[in-house]
Amino acid sequence: MLQLDFARPARFPCELSARRQILVINGHPDPRPERFCAALCDAYEDGARRGGWDVRRLDVGSLSLGASDFETDTGQDAAVAKILWARRLTIVYPLWLDQPPEIVRMLFAKVQQRKPRGPGSAPLPVRAVITMEMPAFAHRTLMGEGGEIGRRIAIPGLEVRSPSFIGAVNLIPADERRTWLCRMHTFGMAGR
């Protein structure tokens, strides 16, 4: 008679597990762990693992020191492979001049060049969490709610659904930071 241990979840190599593949991307060009972007990624990653997701992590700040180095970076192929592996993406990055950092845009342009074309090549669903020095309400007011925000923060090949903005990131108090970290952990558990 077959006995199953329900205390430990079974891992079967099936299509269901393939759909539970999440890549967490720290899009801050500075890979230091004390950055709030890194802490947000850590919280999401931990939540996703606890939620039973197959999780990988990519810190774009560790890919290279500058955009000119990106073309010859040996880590570039591994980064593109991680992105192509994922079924869902969570990307956290600082908003610079109303756009993602240049290295993030360059990375996803490379992904678009290598991504297979055809019926299954729709844009990846993505949770984007964007930090900025400006208060978030002021940014939304300046950009307008009529879709202009999504067009301005566009990343090639990604379908950004309702980005979350964390404004005045250098000034928010510790309790608000904890609230954001808890929110990211919950999002990770749910794979949202």
Tab-separated table of C-alpha atoms in Angstrom:
chain	number	residue	atom	x	y	z
A	1	MET	CA	0.000	0.000	0.000
A	2	LEU	CA	1.302	3.454	-0.920
A	3	GLN	CA	1.839	5.751	2.052
A	4	LEU	CA	2.156	9.476	1.576
A	5	ASP	CA	3.809	11.867	3.981
A	6	PHE	CA	1.470	14.874	4.057
A	7	ALA	CA	3.795	16.818	6.354
A	8	ARG	CA	6.209	17.297	3.446
A	9	PRO	CA	4.797	18.554	0.162
A	10	ALA	CA	5.608	16.206	-2.707
A	11	ARG	CA	7.513	17.673	-5.656
A	12	PHE	CA	6.449	16.158	-8.915
A	13	PRO	CA	8.108	17.202	-12.185
A	14	CYS	CA	4.910	18.211	-13.931
A	15	GLU	CA	3.501	21.144	-15.817
A	16	LEU	CA	1.967	22.580	-12.643
A	17	SER	CA	5.405	23.237	-11.121
A	18	ALA	CA	6.598	24.840	-14.359
A	19	ARG	CA	3.837	27.415	-14.053
A	20	ARG	CA	5.017	28.313	-10.543
A	21	GLN	CA	8.369	29.756	-11.630
A	22	ILE	CA	9.045	33.269	-10.370
A	23	LEU	CA	12.103	35.386	-10.967
A	24	VAL	CA	12.703	38.209	-8.495
A	25	ILE	CA	14.762	40.993	-10.030
A	26	ASN	CA	16.510	43.660	-8.012
A	27	GLY	CA	16.747	46.345	-10.669
A	28	HIS	CA	18.817	48.739	-8.593
A	29	PRO	CA	22.230	49.263	-10.209
A	30	ASP	CA	23.785	49.294	-6.714
A	31	PRO	CA	23.679	45.669	-5.477
A	32	ARG	CA	24.428	46.485	-1.808
A	33	PRO	CA	22.020	44.646	0.513
A	34	GLU	CA	21.282	47.756	2.593
A	35	ARG	CA	19.346	49.309	-0.307
A	36	PHE	CA	15.575	49.283	0.213
A	37	CYS	CA	15.106	47.690	-3.222
A	38	ALA	CA	17.181	44.711	-2.022
A	39	ALA	CA	15.110	44.409	1.163
A	40	LEU	CA	11.865	44.470	-0.844
A	41	CYS	CA	13.220	41.703	-3.102
A	42	ASP	CA	14.306	39.667	-0.068
A	43	ALA	CA	10.826	39.916	1.456
A	44	TYR	CA	9.100	38.901	-1.784
A	45	GLU	CA	11.542	36.043	-2.382
A	46	ASP	CA	11.067	34.656	1.130
A	47	GLY	CA	7.278	34.863	0.793
A	48	ALA	CA	7.324	33.116	-2.582
A	49	ARG	CA	9.491	30.288	-1.252
A	50	ARG	CA	7.162	29.857	1.723
A	51	GLY	CA	4.246	29.836	-0.713
A	52	GLY	CA	5.749	26.877	-2.577
A	53	TRP	CA	6.958	28.754	-5.642
A	54	ASP	CA	10.126	27.854	-7.524
A	55	VAL	CA	12.092	31.090	-7.085
A	56	ARG	CA	15.261	32.464	-8.623
A	57	ARG	CA	16.878	35.844	-8.044
A	58	LEU	CA	18.694	38.283	-10.305
A	59	ASP	CA	20.510	41.378	-9.047
A	60	VAL	CA	21.220	43.534	-12.093
A	61	GLY	CA	23.696	45.643	-10.142
A	62	SER	CA	26.042	42.664	-10.027
A	63	LEU	CA	25.997	42.207	-13.819
A	64	SER	CA	28.382	45.035	-14.597
A	65	LEU	CA	29.593	48.416	-13.447
A	66	GLY	CA	28.430	50.366	-16.460
A	67	ALA	CA	26.283	50.215	-19.529
A	68	SER	CA	29.325	50.055	-21.826
A	69	ASP	CA	30.527	46.912	-20.021
A	70	PHE	CA	27.144	45.226	-20.451
A	71	GLU	CA	27.794	44.120	-24.010
A	72	THR	CA	30.746	41.951	-22.937
A	73	ASP	CA	29.477	40.870	-19.501
A	74	THR	CA	29.708	37.091	-19.194
A	75	GLY	CA	26.833	37.141	-16.689
A	76	GLN	CA	24.536	38.548	-19.365
A	77	ASP	CA	23.729	35.125	-20.858
A	78	ALA	CA	22.884	33.693	-17.444
A	79	ALA	CA	20.672	36.710	-16.685
A	80	VAL	CA	18.779	36.353	-19.960
A	81	ALA	CA	18.387	32.605	-19.349
A	82	LYS	CA	16.858	33.292	-15.914
A	83	ILE	CA	14.363	35.720	-17.401
A	84	LEU	CA	13.386	33.291	-20.163
A	85	TRP	CA	12.982	30.534	-17.529
A	86	ALA	CA	10.428	32.516	-15.521
A	87	ARG	CA	6.659	32.364	-15.906
A	88	ARG	CA	6.241	35.461	-13.730
A	89	LEU	CA	8.519	38.322	-12.829
A	90	THR	CA	8.713	40.638	-9.883
A	91	ILE	CA	11.002	43.556	-10.518
A	92	VAL	CA	11.913	46.236	-8.002
A	93	TYR	CA	13.822	49.278	-9.207
A	94	PRO	CA	14.358	52.983	-8.559
A	95	LEU	CA	12.786	55.447	-10.959
A	96	TRP	CA	15.458	57.585	-12.565
A	97	LEU	CA	14.384	60.446	-14.838
A	98	ASP	CA	10.925	58.822	-15.092
A	99	GLN	CA	12.373	55.543	-16.390
A	100	PRO	CA	13.889	52.307	-15.111
A	101	PRO	CA	17.685	52.385	-14.825
A	102	GLU	CA	19.435	52.034	-18.172
A	103	ILE	CA	20.926	48.629	-17.362
A	104	VAL	CA	17.405	47.248	-16.727
A	105	ARG	CA	16.188	48.539	-20.089
A	106	MET	CA	19.283	47.141	-21.832
A	107	LEU	CA	18.835	43.735	-20.203
A	108	PHE	CA	15.228	43.416	-21.346
A	109	ALA	CA	16.122	44.622	-24.825
A	110	LYS	CA	18.562	41.668	-24.945
A	111	VAL	CA	15.792	39.355	-23.743
A	112	GLN	CA	13.545	40.569	-26.560
A	113	GLN	CA	16.275	39.831	-29.093
A	114	ARG	CA	16.656	36.260	-27.850
A	115	LYS	CA	13.051	35.470	-27.001
A	116	PRO	CA	11.404	32.978	-29.343
A	117	ARG	CA	8.680	34.443	-31.533
A	118	GLY	CA	5.336	32.807	-32.102
A	119	PRO	CA	2.061	31.976	-30.364
A	120	GLY	CA	3.583	31.412	-26.914
A	121	SER	CA	5.706	34.561	-26.894
A	122	ALA	CA	3.313	36.990	-25.208
A	123	PRO	CA	4.796	39.546	-22.803
A	124	LEU	CA	5.525	38.200	-19.325
A	125	PRO	CA	3.182	39.289	-16.547
A	126	VAL	CA	5.140	41.338	-14.071
A	127	ARG	CA	4.739	42.950	-10.688
A	128	ALA	CA	6.718	46.170	-10.761
A	129	VAL	CA	7.560	47.941	-7.523
A	130	ILE	CA	9.123	51.310	-8.187
A	131	THR	CA	10.898	53.416	-5.607
A	132	MET	CA	11.449	57.143	-6.060
A	133	GLU	CA	12.566	60.178	-4.170
A	134	MET	CA	9.500	62.164	-5.207
A	135	PRO	CA	6.276	61.485	-3.272
A	136	ALA	CA	4.257	58.855	-5.157
A	137	PHE	CA	1.056	60.940	-5.254
A	138	ALA	CA	2.978	63.810	-6.868
A	139	HIS	CA	4.414	61.495	-9.523
A	140	ARG	CA	0.968	60.062	-10.345
A	141	THR	CA	-0.423	63.603	-10.598
A	142	LEU	CA	2.368	64.741	-12.935
A	143	MET	CA	2.170	61.644	-15.156
A	144	GLY	CA	-1.613	61.434	-15.185
A	145	GLU	CA	-3.692	58.370	-14.452
A	146	GLY	CA	-4.748	57.795	-18.083
A	147	GLY	CA	-2.088	55.228	-18.904
A	148	GLU	CA	0.766	57.714	-19.242
A	149	ILE	CA	2.549	56.187	-16.239
A	150	GLY	CA	2.650	52.756	-17.867
A	151	ARG	CA	3.983	54.158	-21.124
A	152	ARG	CA	6.721	56.154	-19.378
A	153	ILE	CA	8.001	53.246	-17.275
A	154	ALA	CA	7.737	50.670	-20.030
A	155	ILE	CA	10.309	47.894	-20.126
A	156	PRO	CA	10.646	46.057	-23.454
A	157	GLY	CA	8.627	42.817	-23.553
A	158	LEU	CA	6.991	43.236	-20.149
A	159	GLU	CA	3.323	43.637	-19.381
A	160	VAL	CA	3.429	45.898	-16.319
A	161	ARG	CA	0.123	45.625	-14.479
A	162	SER	CA	-0.647	48.383	-11.991
A	163	PRO	CA	2.851	49.226	-10.800
A	164	SER	CA	3.288	49.953	-7.095
A	165	PHE	CA	5.051	53.211	-6.323
A	166	ILE	CA	6.937	53.835	-3.097
A	167	GLY	CA	7.514	57.551	-2.962
A	168	ALA	CA	9.848	59.660	-0.840
A	169	VAL	CA	11.782	56.438	-0.235
A	170	ASN	CA	14.631	58.164	1.600
A	171	LEU	CA	12.231	59.811	4.044
A	172	ILE	CA	9.689	57.129	4.915
A	173	PRO	CA	9.697	56.030	8.548
A	174	ALA	CA	10.723	52.577	9.743
A	175	ASP	CA	7.122	51.444	10.405
A	176	GLU	CA	6.118	52.267	6.830
A	177	ARG	CA	9.154	50.371	5.533
A	178	ARG	CA	8.074	47.355	7.616
A	179	THR	CA	4.566	47.656	6.171
A	180	TRP	CA	5.988	47.543	2.643
A	181	LEU	CA	8.182	44.552	3.502
A	182	CYS	CA	5.178	42.677	4.948
A	183	ARG	CA	3.125	43.554	1.859
A	184	MET	CA	5.871	42.226	-0.424
A	185	HIS	CA	6.106	39.025	1.626
A	186	THR	CA	2.345	38.517	1.225
A	187	PHE	CA	2.545	39.186	-2.515
A	188	GLY	CA	5.339	36.631	-2.757
A	189	MET	CA	3.369	33.935	-0.948
A	190	ALA	CA	0.496	34.445	-3.385
A	191	GLY	CA	2.772	34.728	-6.421
A	192	ARG	CA	1.307	38.117	-7.314
